[in-house]
Short mmCIF file of the C-alpha atoms (twelve columns), coordinates in Angstrom:
data_MODEL
# 
_entry.id   MODEL 
# 
loop_
_atom_site.group_PDB 
_atom_site.id 
_atom_site.type_symbol 
_atom_site.label_atom_id 
_atom_site.label_alt_id 
_atom_site.label_comp_id 
_atom_site.label_asym_id 
_atom_site.label_seq_id 
_atom_site.Cartn_x 
_atom_site.Cartn_y 
_atom_site.Cartn_z 
_atom_site.pdbx_PDB_model_num 
ATOM 1   C CA . MET A 1   -45.427 -168.479 2.821   1 
ATOM 2   C CA . LYS A 2   -43.268 -165.893 1.194   1 
ATOM 3   C CA . ALA A 3   -44.691 -162.667 -0.135  1 
ATOM 4   C CA . VAL A 4   -42.735 -160.202 -2.209  1 
ATOM 5   C CA . ILE A 5   -44.698 -156.969 -1.918  1 
ATOM 6   C CA . GLN A 6   -43.982 -154.157 -4.322  1 
ATOM 7   C CA . ARG A 7   -45.574 -150.760 -3.857  1 
ATOM 8   C CA . VAL A 8   -46.742 -149.839 -7.358  1 
ATOM 9   C CA . LYS A 9   -48.218 -146.948 -9.268  1 
ATOM 10  C CA . SER A 10  -49.812 -149.577 -11.552 1 
ATOM 11  C CA . ALA A 11  -49.517 -153.281 -12.378 1 
ATOM 12  C CA . SER A 12  -51.028 -155.826 -14.733 1 
ATOM 13  C CA . VAL A 13  -50.860 -159.502 -15.594 1 
ATOM 14  C CA . THR A 14  -51.322 -160.892 -19.096 1 
ATOM 15  C CA . ILE A 15  -52.009 -164.464 -20.211 1 
ATOM 16  C CA . ASP A 16  -52.039 -165.386 -23.919 1 
ATOM 17  C CA . ASP A 17  -52.002 -161.695 -24.961 1 
ATOM 18  C CA . THR A 18  -55.051 -160.945 -22.789 1 
ATOM 19  C CA . ILE A 19  -54.857 -158.747 -19.701 1 
ATOM 20  C CA . VAL A 20  -56.526 -160.767 -16.939 1 
ATOM 21  C CA . GLY A 21  -55.737 -158.450 -14.016 1 
ATOM 22  C CA . ILE A 22  -54.884 -154.766 -13.777 1 
ATOM 23  C CA . ILE A 23  -54.655 -152.315 -10.875 1 
ATOM 24  C CA . PRO A 24  -53.795 -148.669 -10.321 1 
ATOM 25  C CA . GLN A 25  -51.873 -147.692 -7.148  1 
ATOM 26  C CA . GLY A 26  -51.382 -150.429 -4.594  1 
ATOM 27  C CA . PHE A 27  -49.400 -153.634 -4.096  1 
ATOM 28  C CA . MET A 28  -48.235 -156.193 -6.610  1 
ATOM 29  C CA . ILE A 29  -47.688 -159.337 -4.547  1 
ATOM 30  C CA . LEU A 30  -45.784 -162.437 -5.611  1 
ATOM 31  C CA . LEU A 31  -46.912 -165.250 -3.294  1 
ATOM 32  C CA . GLY A 32  -44.966 -168.464 -2.773  1 
ATOM 33  C CA . ILE A 33  -46.549 -171.284 -0.791  1 
ATOM 34  C CA . HIS A 34  -44.357 -173.762 1.120   1 
ATOM 35  C CA . GLU A 35  -45.292 -177.413 1.506   1 
ATOM 36  C CA . GLU A 36  -45.759 -176.899 5.279   1 
ATOM 37  C CA . ASP A 37  -47.934 -173.759 5.060   1 
ATOM 38  C CA . THR A 38  -51.402 -173.689 6.622   1 
ATOM 39  C CA . LYS A 39  -54.412 -171.381 6.954   1 
ATOM 40  C CA . GLU A 40  -52.654 -169.817 9.953   1 
ATOM 41  C CA . ASP A 41  -49.915 -168.603 7.593   1 
ATOM 42  C CA . VAL A 42  -52.593 -167.115 5.323   1 
ATOM 43  C CA . ASP A 43  -54.230 -165.267 8.225   1 
ATOM 44  C CA . TYR A 44  -50.897 -163.921 9.487   1 
ATOM 45  C CA . LEU A 45  -49.882 -162.683 6.038   1 
ATOM 46  C CA . VAL A 46  -53.245 -161.027 5.342   1 
ATOM 47  C CA . ARG A 47  -53.024 -159.159 8.677   1 
ATOM 48  C CA . LYS A 48  -49.447 -158.015 8.032   1 
ATOM 49  C CA . ILE A 49  -50.114 -156.867 4.477   1 
ATOM 50  C CA . THR A 50  -53.325 -154.978 5.186   1 
ATOM 51  C CA . MET A 51  -51.794 -153.095 8.115   1 
ATOM 52  C CA . MET A 52  -48.353 -152.451 6.579   1 
ATOM 53  C CA . ARG A 53  -47.690 -148.712 6.504   1 
ATOM 54  C CA . ILE A 54  -45.498 -148.145 3.460   1 
ATOM 55  C CA . PHE A 55  -47.386 -145.393 1.634   1 
ATOM 56  C CA . GLU A 56  -46.278 -141.827 2.208   1 
ATOM 57  C CA . ASP A 57  -48.324 -139.354 4.227   1 
ATOM 58  C CA . GLU A 58  -48.483 -135.602 3.554   1 
ATOM 59  C CA . ALA A 59  -45.108 -135.195 5.307   1 
ATOM 60  C CA . GLY A 60  -43.464 -137.723 2.953   1 
ATOM 61  C CA . LYS A 61  -43.069 -140.395 5.653   1 
ATOM 62  C CA . MET A 62  -44.079 -144.021 5.105   1 
ATOM 63  C CA . ASN A 63  -47.020 -143.924 7.469   1 
ATOM 64  C CA . LEU A 64  -50.148 -144.993 5.557   1 
ATOM 65  C CA . ASN A 65  -51.508 -148.464 4.881   1 
ATOM 66  C CA . ILE A 66  -53.060 -149.576 1.595   1 
ATOM 67  C CA . ASP A 67  -56.600 -148.839 2.771   1 
ATOM 68  C CA . ALA A 68  -55.697 -145.218 3.596   1 
ATOM 69  C CA . VAL A 69  -54.663 -144.612 -0.035  1 
ATOM 70  C CA . ALA A 70  -57.568 -146.589 -1.552  1 
ATOM 71  C CA . GLY A 71  -55.037 -148.982 -3.071  1 
ATOM 72  C CA . SER A 72  -55.654 -152.269 -4.855  1 
ATOM 73  C CA . ILE A 73  -53.749 -155.554 -4.961  1 
ATOM 74  C CA . LEU A 74  -52.518 -157.656 -7.864  1 
ATOM 75  C CA . SER A 75  -51.809 -161.128 -6.456  1 
ATOM 76  C CA . ILE A 76  -49.650 -163.545 -8.441  1 
ATOM 77  C CA . SER A 77  -48.832 -167.125 -7.420  1 
ATOM 78  C CA . GLN A 78  -45.070 -167.748 -7.663  1 
ATOM 79  C CA . PHE A 79  -43.803 -171.192 -6.665  1 
ATOM 80  C CA . THR A 80  -40.262 -170.216 -7.713  1 
ATOM 81  C CA . LEU A 81  -39.927 -168.190 -4.486  1 
ATOM 82  C CA . TYR A 82  -39.117 -171.550 -2.909  1 
ATOM 83  C CA . ALA A 83  -36.256 -172.350 -5.265  1 
ATOM 84  C CA . ASP A 84  -33.407 -174.216 -3.609  1 
ATOM 85  C CA . THR A 85  -30.164 -173.238 -5.333  1 
ATOM 86  C CA . LYS A 86  -27.660 -174.829 -2.939  1 
ATOM 87  C CA . LYS A 87  -26.661 -177.695 -5.220  1 
ATOM 88  C CA . GLY A 88  -25.751 -177.392 -8.871  1 
ATOM 89  C CA . ASN A 89  -27.077 -174.819 -11.305 1 
ATOM 90  C CA . ARG A 90  -30.644 -176.020 -11.734 1 
ATOM 91  C CA . PRO A 91  -32.977 -174.891 -8.938  1 
ATOM 92  C CA . SER A 92  -35.054 -177.443 -7.068  1 
ATOM 93  C CA . PHE A 93  -38.631 -176.614 -6.140  1 
ATOM 94  C CA . VAL A 94  -39.400 -179.585 -3.887  1 
ATOM 95  C CA . LYS A 95  -40.272 -177.340 -0.914  1 
ATOM 96  C CA . ALA A 96  -42.984 -175.505 -2.883  1 
ATOM 97  C CA . ALA A 97  -46.481 -176.775 -2.133  1 
ATOM 98  C CA . ARG A 98  -48.103 -179.040 -4.717  1 
ATOM 99  C CA . PRO A 99  -51.113 -177.518 -6.540  1 
ATOM 100 C CA . GLU A 100 -53.697 -179.518 -4.550  1 
ATOM 101 C CA . GLN A 101 -52.418 -177.798 -1.377  1 
ATOM 102 C CA . ALA A 102 -51.273 -174.468 -2.846  1 
ATOM 103 C CA . ILE A 103 -54.408 -173.517 -4.798  1 
ATOM 104 C CA . PRO A 104 -56.774 -173.511 -1.789  1 
ATOM 105 C CA . LEU A 105 -54.241 -171.497 0.259   1 
ATOM 106 C CA . TYR A 106 -53.695 -169.012 -2.586  1 
ATOM 107 C CA . GLU A 107 -57.460 -168.585 -2.947  1 
ATOM 108 C CA . ALA A 108 -57.861 -168.197 0.839   1 
ATOM 109 C CA . PHE A 109 -55.149 -165.513 0.809   1 
ATOM 110 C CA . ASN A 110 -56.924 -163.544 -1.920  1 
ATOM 111 C CA . GLU A 111 -60.296 -163.961 -0.223  1 
ATOM 112 C CA . GLY A 112 -58.838 -162.773 3.085   1 
ATOM 113 C CA . LEU A 113 -57.588 -159.603 1.400   1 
ATOM 114 C CA . ARG A 114 -61.012 -159.077 -0.194  1 
ATOM 115 C CA . GLN A 115 -62.775 -159.588 3.138   1 
ATOM 116 C CA . SER A 116 -60.626 -156.821 4.570   1 
ATOM 117 C CA . GLY A 117 -62.215 -154.504 1.999   1 
ATOM 118 C CA . LEU A 118 -59.474 -154.449 -0.627  1 
ATOM 119 C CA . HIS A 119 -59.950 -154.785 -4.371  1 
ATOM 120 C CA . VAL A 120 -57.894 -157.803 -5.488  1 
ATOM 121 C CA . GLU A 121 -57.015 -158.831 -9.034  1 
ATOM 122 C CA . THR A 122 -55.196 -162.105 -9.722  1 
ATOM 123 C CA . GLY A 123 -53.323 -164.032 -12.305 1 
ATOM 124 C CA . GLU A 124 -54.100 -167.681 -12.981 1 
ATOM 125 C CA . PHE A 125 -52.470 -170.353 -10.849 1 
ATOM 126 C CA . GLY A 126 -49.965 -172.352 -12.903 1 
ATOM 127 C CA . ALA A 127 -50.354 -170.267 -16.065 1 
ATOM 128 C CA . ASP A 128 -47.529 -168.730 -18.087 1 
ATOM 129 C CA . MET A 129 -48.011 -165.079 -17.133 1 
ATOM 130 C CA . GLN A 130 -46.388 -161.810 -18.092 1 
ATOM 131 C CA . VAL A 131 -46.411 -159.305 -15.248 1 
ATOM 132 C CA . ALA A 132 -45.857 -155.586 -15.788 1 
ATOM 133 C CA . LEU A 133 -45.525 -152.999 -13.052 1 
ATOM 134 C CA . VAL A 134 -44.344 -149.524 -12.238 1 
ATOM 135 C CA . ASN A 135 -42.611 -149.881 -8.868  1 
ATOM 136 C CA . ASP A 136 -43.215 -146.804 -6.741  1 
ATOM 137 C CA . GLY A 137 -40.136 -145.711 -4.819  1 
ATOM 138 C CA . PRO A 138 -38.940 -148.356 -5.485  1 
ATOM 139 C CA . VAL A 139 -40.378 -150.019 -2.401  1 
ATOM 140 C CA . THR A 140 -40.143 -153.802 -2.124  1 
ATOM 141 C CA . ILE A 141 -40.801 -155.717 1.112   1 
ATOM 142 C CA . ILE A 142 -40.399 -159.461 1.641   1 
ATOM 143 C CA . ILE A 143 -42.392 -161.279 4.325   1 
ATOM 144 C CA . ASP A 144 -41.718 -164.910 5.184   1 
ATOM 145 C CA . THR A 145 -44.181 -166.498 7.607   1 
ATOM 146 C CA . ARG A 146 -41.396 -168.794 8.784   1 
ATOM 147 C CA . ASP A 147 -39.734 -165.695 10.330  1 
ATOM 148 C CA . LYS A 148 -42.669 -164.570 12.510  1 
# 
């Protein structure tokens, strides 16, 4: 799994001119699921994200996790994170998990974040979505479970 985590002041996702998810301060996460990913990858990623200390403390140092700042998460599925651009000019997405595998893992990821006590908003798997955010910092972190 690949997660692109952006620390945000706010974020939202819109489908067909309707806002379906909106958060104040927290993380906007783009989640790509690889064809070889498992529940173990979900568990690892949930642990890393919930404990990641990238919010500033009173001294201005990145020392607080999302729970310490009462942050929320906007989680967006993003199969294009597994684009292979080595050949030609048209990306290949053959390494991205098929929906029958990816949807349960995406839902398990979101549920794992919720079980840790976080408020999680989502987009809709496979939908044409417009995502808006105000990146705070900017701070953007990429985690790939293949690089544990």
